[in-house]
């Protein structure tokens, strides 16, 4: 399972998520202003959820035990579920369900995306809203052609490179060089797979479950497979 090693560094590498959370709050306010309850699936360490919890009654769901351990420690007042994103089953329904930070890209088959859409629809109240974002094929391909991303965190060094691209499957190759003492470092290495599907196929899959679909590029350009990110 992804993030079995990287979870310890996830918040450090991802940085402040408040801007992303405020963006999601804006989407909720614009498209379903009467929202009271929000579920975040693939919630990770709860960074987005913590900010949403200031305005809504929230819950979180993730399949990773170590990621949820971080989330529960940060947000002891929030209910969390450890279940599979594509097939979760809980007794509550919600006004809004969100799945962000390109989490859905980690599902490597379109059938699992479709299962997620079906499961989400089942857990929404009437008139409910589903918000999710994706890394596009264009963005991931550009990352494979670019240099590795590297950053120091105190005495620790993170190096991340995206590789692959065949059949729109990619690997986030994550290396953390954790300083031990003097000039000695411990390597923590994890490969995190992602897949991107053409926009038209994603929209077609959504149409089986949702009555109104809006796709947009948050950077203001026309939504396409070349966009940096799509919601």
mmCIF file of C-alpha atoms in Angstrom:
data_model
loop_
_atom_site.group_PDB
_atom_site.id
_atom_site.type_symbol
_atom_site.label_atom_id
_atom_site.label_comp_id
_atom_site.label_asym_id
_atom_site.label_seq_id
_atom_site.Cartn_x
_atom_site.Cartn_y
_atom_site.Cartn_z
ATOM 1 C CA UNK A 1 0.000 0.000 0.000
ATOM 2 C CA UNK A 2 1.260 3.502 -0.834
ATOM 3 C CA UNK A 3 2.663 5.734 1.894
ATOM 4 C CA UNK A 4 3.711 2.839 4.118
ATOM 5 C CA UNK A 5 7.120 4.526 4.447
ATOM 6 C CA UNK A 6 6.503 8.054 3.208
ATOM 7 C CA UNK A 7 3.757 8.774 5.760
ATOM 8 C CA UNK A 8 6.272 10.075 8.309
ATOM 9 C CA UNK A 9 7.388 12.792 5.907
ATOM 10 C CA UNK A 10 4.121 13.484 4.112
ATOM 11 C CA UNK A 11 3.115 16.666 5.941
ATOM 12 C CA UNK A 12 6.651 17.998 5.841
ATOM 13 C CA UNK A 13 7.017 17.494 2.083
ATOM 14 C CA UNK A 14 3.477 18.597 1.164
ATOM 15 C CA UNK A 15 3.702 21.744 3.271
ATOM 16 C CA UNK A 16 0.869 24.050 4.287
ATOM 17 C CA UNK A 17 -2.463 22.866 2.841
ATOM 18 C CA UNK A 18 -4.549 25.812 4.033
ATOM 19 C CA UNK A 19 -4.787 27.425 0.589
ATOM 20 C CA UNK A 20 -6.044 24.181 -0.948
ATOM 21 C CA UNK A 21 -8.560 23.769 1.869
ATOM 22 C CA UNK A 22 -9.861 27.313 1.405
ATOM 23 C CA UNK A 23 -10.248 26.630 -2.314
ATOM 24 C CA UNK A 24 -12.392 23.585 -1.526
ATOM 25 C CA UNK A 25 -14.424 25.625 0.957
ATOM 26 C CA UNK A 26 -15.075 28.115 -1.820
ATOM 27 C CA UNK A 27 -16.339 25.363 -4.116
ATOM 28 C CA UNK A 28 -18.679 24.099 -1.417
ATOM 29 C CA UNK A 29 -19.960 27.614 -0.693
ATOM 30 C CA UNK A 30 -20.600 28.266 -4.395
ATOM 31 C CA UNK A 31 -22.233 24.974 -5.308
ATOM 32 C CA UNK A 32 -23.921 23.824 -2.088
ATOM 33 C CA UNK A 33 -24.103 26.688 0.400
ATOM 34 C CA UNK A 34 -26.438 24.826 2.779
ATOM 35 C CA UNK A 35 -23.795 22.157 3.466
ATOM 36 C CA UNK A 36 -23.604 20.853 7.017
ATOM 37 C CA UNK A 37 -21.788 17.519 6.720
ATOM 38 C CA UNK A 38 -18.614 16.676 4.777
ATOM 39 C CA UNK A 39 -16.770 13.393 4.288
ATOM 40 C CA UNK A 40 -13.244 13.379 2.911
ATOM 41 C CA UNK A 41 -12.206 10.076 1.357
ATOM 42 C CA UNK A 42 -8.490 9.324 0.989
ATOM 43 C CA UNK A 43 -8.078 11.952 3.701
ATOM 44 C CA UNK A 44 -4.455 11.051 4.462
ATOM 45 C CA UNK A 45 -3.092 12.829 7.530
ATOM 46 C CA UNK A 46 -6.127 15.096 7.797
ATOM 47 C CA UNK A 47 -4.526 18.403 6.805
ATOM 48 C CA UNK A 48 -7.442 19.437 4.570
ATOM 49 C CA UNK A 49 -10.036 18.006 6.927
ATOM 50 C CA UNK A 50 -8.738 19.952 9.906
ATOM 51 C CA UNK A 51 -9.492 23.240 8.190
ATOM 52 C CA UNK A 52 -12.876 22.094 6.875
ATOM 53 C CA UNK A 53 -13.805 21.021 10.417
ATOM 54 C CA UNK A 54 -13.936 24.699 11.427
ATOM 55 C CA UNK A 55 -16.980 25.208 9.208
ATOM 56 C CA UNK A 56 -18.635 21.790 8.883
ATOM 57 C CA UNK A 57 -19.322 18.559 10.709
ATOM 58 C CA UNK A 58 -16.673 16.358 9.117
ATOM 59 C CA UNK A 59 -15.488 12.769 8.936
ATOM 60 C CA UNK A 60 -12.486 11.184 7.236
ATOM 61 C CA UNK A 61 -11.813 7.890 5.489
ATOM 62 C CA UNK A 62 -8.574 6.322 4.314
ATOM 63 C CA UNK A 63 -7.170 2.862 3.677
ATOM 64 C CA UNK A 64 -3.752 3.526 5.188
ATOM 65 C CA UNK A 65 -3.349 2.703 8.872
ATOM 66 C CA UNK A 66 -0.239 4.890 9.397
ATOM 67 C CA UNK A 67 -1.752 7.891 7.600
ATOM 68 C CA UNK A 68 -4.881 7.638 9.735
ATOM 69 C CA UNK A 69 -2.746 7.401 12.858
ATOM 70 C CA UNK A 70 -1.362 10.852 12.046
ATOM 71 C CA UNK A 71 -4.855 12.175 11.289
ATOM 72 C CA UNK A 72 -6.320 10.893 14.546
ATOM 73 C CA UNK A 73 -3.491 12.414 16.528
ATOM 74 C CA UNK A 74 -3.998 15.818 14.882
ATOM 75 C CA UNK A 75 -7.816 15.706 14.959
ATOM 76 C CA UNK A 76 -8.995 13.683 17.975
ATOM 77 C CA UNK A 77 -12.450 15.275 17.710
ATOM 78 C CA UNK A 78 -13.069 13.912 14.183
ATOM 79 C CA UNK A 79 -14.478 10.472 13.339
ATOM 80 C CA UNK A 80 -12.283 8.430 11.000
ATOM 81 C CA UNK A 81 -12.925 5.212 9.107
ATOM 82 C CA UNK A 82 -10.271 2.841 7.807
ATOM 83 C CA UNK A 83 -11.851 1.503 4.644
ATOM 84 C CA UNK A 84 -11.172 1.190 0.943
ATOM 85 C CA UNK A 85 -11.871 4.332 -1.073
ATOM 86 C CA UNK A 86 -13.594 2.460 -3.896
ATOM 87 C CA UNK A 87 -15.873 0.257 -1.809
ATOM 88 C CA UNK A 88 -16.389 1.839 1.616
ATOM 89 C CA UNK A 89 -19.651 1.266 3.380
ATOM 90 C CA UNK A 90 -20.707 3.376 6.371
ATOM 91 C CA UNK A 91 -24.133 4.060 7.807
ATOM 92 C CA UNK A 92 -24.047 7.833 7.409
ATOM 93 C CA UNK A 93 -24.763 10.000 4.369
ATOM 94 C CA UNK A 94 -23.252 13.418 3.717
ATOM 95 C CA UNK A 95 -24.051 16.684 1.994
ATOM 96 C CA UNK A 96 -20.599 16.811 0.396
ATOM 97 C CA UNK A 97 -17.891 14.221 -0.245
ATOM 98 C CA UNK A 98 -14.422 15.347 -1.299
ATOM 99 C CA UNK A 99 -11.391 13.463 -2.624
ATOM 100 C CA UNK A 100 -8.485 15.800 -3.311
ATOM 101 C CA UNK A 101 -4.678 16.015 -3.575
ATOM 102 C CA UNK A 102 -4.924 13.761 -6.693
ATOM 103 C CA UNK A 103 -5.788 10.843 -4.426
ATOM 104 C CA UNK A 104 -8.015 9.195 -7.019
ATOM 105 C CA UNK A 105 -5.011 8.912 -9.364
ATOM 106 C CA UNK A 106 -3.684 6.226 -7.030
ATOM 107 C CA UNK A 107 -6.495 3.923 -8.154
ATOM 108 C CA UNK A 108 -4.834 2.193 -11.077
ATOM 109 C CA UNK A 109 -7.867 0.868 -12.969
ATOM 110 C CA UNK A 110 -10.755 2.822 -14.429
ATOM 111 C CA UNK A 111 -13.080 0.199 -12.988
ATOM 112 C CA UNK A 112 -11.936 1.298 -9.510
ATOM 113 C CA UNK A 113 -12.661 4.931 -10.374
ATOM 114 C CA UNK A 114 -16.148 3.828 -11.437
ATOM 115 C CA UNK A 115 -16.593 1.858 -8.212
ATOM 116 C CA UNK A 116 -15.579 4.973 -6.268
ATOM 117 C CA UNK A 117 -18.138 7.088 -8.124
ATOM 118 C CA UNK A 118 -20.840 4.518 -7.387
ATOM 119 C CA UNK A 119 -19.888 4.283 -3.713
ATOM 120 C CA UNK A 120 -19.733 8.054 -3.316
ATOM 121 C CA UNK A 121 -23.167 8.504 -4.927
ATOM 122 C CA UNK A 122 -24.582 5.939 -2.509
ATOM 123 C CA UNK A 123 -23.310 7.955 0.480
ATOM 124 C CA UNK A 124 -24.539 11.395 -0.610
ATOM 125 C CA UNK A 125 -27.725 13.000 0.632
ATOM 126 C CA UNK A 126 -30.231 13.994 -2.087
ATOM 127 C CA UNK A 127 -28.781 16.900 -4.048
ATOM 128 C CA UNK A 128 -25.347 16.131 -2.631
ATOM 129 C CA UNK A 129 -22.053 17.333 -4.086
ATOM 130 C CA UNK A 130 -18.926 15.337 -4.946
ATOM 131 C CA UNK A 131 -15.683 17.286 -5.411
ATOM 132 C CA UNK A 132 -12.485 15.626 -6.565
ATOM 133 C CA UNK A 133 -9.333 16.639 -8.397
ATOM 134 C CA UNK A 134 -6.897 14.825 -10.674
ATOM 135 C CA UNK A 135 -3.411 15.034 -12.027
ATOM 136 C CA UNK A 136 -3.811 15.028 -15.800
ATOM 137 C CA UNK A 137 -1.949 12.925 -18.329
ATOM 138 C CA UNK A 138 -0.296 16.096 -19.588
ATOM 139 C CA UNK A 139 0.997 17.162 -16.185
ATOM 140 C CA UNK A 140 2.375 13.749 -15.273
ATOM 141 C CA UNK A 141 4.033 13.403 -18.667
ATOM 142 C CA UNK A 142 5.654 16.815 -18.242
ATOM 143 C CA UNK A 143 6.963 15.752 -14.844
ATOM 144 C CA UNK A 144 8.632 12.679 -16.375
ATOM 145 C CA UNK A 145 10.443 14.951 -18.819
ATOM 146 C CA UNK A 146 11.576 17.405 -16.149
ATOM 147 C CA UNK A 147 14.249 17.211 -13.465
ATOM 148 C CA UNK A 148 13.872 15.598 -10.070
ATOM 149 C CA UNK A 149 12.447 17.764 -7.288
ATOM 150 C CA UNK A 150 14.722 18.089 -4.268
ATOM 151 C CA UNK A 151 14.460 19.922 -0.984
ATOM 152 C CA UNK A 152 16.251 19.972 2.333
ATOM 153 C CA UNK A 153 14.234 19.731 5.548
ATOM 154 C CA UNK A 154 16.755 20.628 8.191
ATOM 155 C CA UNK A 155 19.373 17.889 7.877
ATOM 156 C CA UNK A 156 17.143 15.568 5.825
ATOM 157 C CA UNK A 157 16.974 15.595 2.033
ATOM 158 C CA UNK A 158 13.958 14.650 -0.105
ATOM 159 C CA UNK A 159 14.378 13.779 -3.793
ATOM 160 C CA UNK A 160 11.250 13.026 -5.841
ATOM 161 C CA UNK A 161 11.130 12.064 -9.514
ATOM 162 C CA UNK A 162 8.191 11.028 -11.660
ATOM 163 C CA UNK A 163 8.942 8.249 -14.140
ATOM 164 C CA UNK A 164 6.954 6.094 -16.555
ATOM 165 C CA UNK A 165 4.191 7.279 -18.836
ATOM 166 C CA UNK A 166 3.469 4.111 -20.789
ATOM 167 C CA UNK A 167 -0.286 3.551 -20.946
ATOM 168 C CA UNK A 168 -0.624 6.642 -18.740
ATOM 169 C CA UNK A 169 0.896 4.864 -15.733
ATOM 170 C CA UNK A 170 3.442 6.775 -13.684
ATOM 171 C CA UNK A 171 5.603 6.273 -10.621
ATOM 172 C CA UNK A 172 6.431 8.884 -8.002
ATOM 173 C CA UNK A 173 9.892 7.744 -6.941
ATOM 174 C CA UNK A 174 10.386 9.161 -3.437
ATOM 175 C CA UNK A 175 13.755 9.067 -1.707
ATOM 176 C CA UNK A 176 14.294 10.540 1.745
ATOM 177 C CA UNK A 177 17.861 10.715 3.009
ATOM 178 C CA UNK A 178 17.374 10.852 6.772
ATOM 179 C CA UNK A 179 20.353 12.239 8.650
ATOM 180 C CA UNK A 180 21.641 9.895 11.339
ATOM 181 C CA UNK A 181 24.924 11.325 12.594
ATOM 182 C CA UNK A 182 27.923 13.105 11.130
ATOM 183 C CA UNK A 183 27.954 12.183 7.417
ATOM 184 C CA UNK A 184 25.733 9.119 7.733
ATOM 185 C CA UNK A 185 22.244 9.031 6.221
ATOM 186 C CA UNK A 186 19.476 6.436 6.171
ATOM 187 C CA UNK A 187 17.653 6.017 2.860
ATOM 188 C CA UNK A 188 13.865 5.723 2.992
ATOM 189 C CA UNK A 189 12.635 4.782 -0.486
ATOM 190 C CA UNK A 190 9.097 4.326 -1.735
ATOM 191 C CA UNK A 191 7.550 4.108 -5.189
ATOM 192 C CA UNK A 192 4.015 5.499 -5.341
ATOM 193 C CA UNK A 193 2.061 4.658 -8.515
ATOM 194 C CA UNK A 194 -0.450 6.911 -10.222
ATOM 195 C CA UNK A 195 -2.525 6.590 -13.354
ATOM 196 C CA UNK A 196 -4.277 9.285 -15.378
ATOM 197 C CA UNK A 197 -7.172 8.711 -17.745
ATOM 198 C CA UNK A 198 -8.325 10.966 -20.586
ATOM 199 C CA UNK A 199 -10.850 13.553 -19.459
ATOM 200 C CA UNK A 200 -13.564 12.278 -21.795
ATOM 201 C CA UNK A 201 -13.392 8.802 -20.226
ATOM 202 C CA UNK A 202 -13.651 10.223 -16.704
ATOM 203 C CA UNK A 203 -16.654 12.361 -17.623
ATOM 204 C CA UNK A 204 -18.365 9.394 -19.277
ATOM 205 C CA UNK A 205 -17.840 7.321 -16.121
ATOM 206 C CA UNK A 206 -19.295 10.101 -13.970
ATOM 207 C CA UNK A 207 -22.397 10.379 -16.131
ATOM 208 C CA UNK A 208 -23.503 6.934 -14.972
ATOM 209 C CA UNK A 209 -23.905 8.231 -11.399
ATOM 210 C CA UNK A 210 -24.299 12.015 -11.405
ATOM 211 C CA UNK A 211 -26.866 14.279 -13.033
ATOM 212 C CA UNK A 212 -24.768 17.450 -13.357
ATOM 213 C CA UNK A 213 -21.024 17.489 -14.009
ATOM 214 C CA UNK A 214 -18.726 20.494 -14.123
ATOM 215 C CA UNK A 215 -15.039 20.240 -15.038
ATOM 216 C CA UNK A 216 -12.676 23.153 -14.677
ATOM 217 C CA UNK A 217 -9.033 24.115 -14.506
ATOM 218 C CA UNK A 218 -8.362 26.072 -11.282
ATOM 219 C CA UNK A 219 -5.671 28.098 -13.052
ATOM 220 C CA UNK A 220 -8.228 29.644 -15.391
ATOM 221 C CA UNK A 221 -7.365 27.954 -18.679
ATOM 222 C CA UNK A 222 -9.630 25.692 -20.692
ATOM 223 C CA UNK A 223 -10.010 22.296 -19.035
ATOM 224 C CA UNK A 224 -8.136 19.649 -21.015
ATOM 225 C CA UNK A 225 -5.779 16.705 -20.689
ATOM 226 C CA UNK A 226 -2.935 19.239 -20.835
ATOM 227 C CA UNK A 227 -4.122 21.150 -17.771
ATOM 228 C CA UNK A 228 -1.916 21.153 -14.692
ATOM 229 C CA UNK A 229 -4.837 19.990 -12.531
ATOM 230 C CA UNK A 230 -8.536 19.494 -13.010
ATOM 231 C CA UNK A 231 -11.474 19.574 -10.597
#
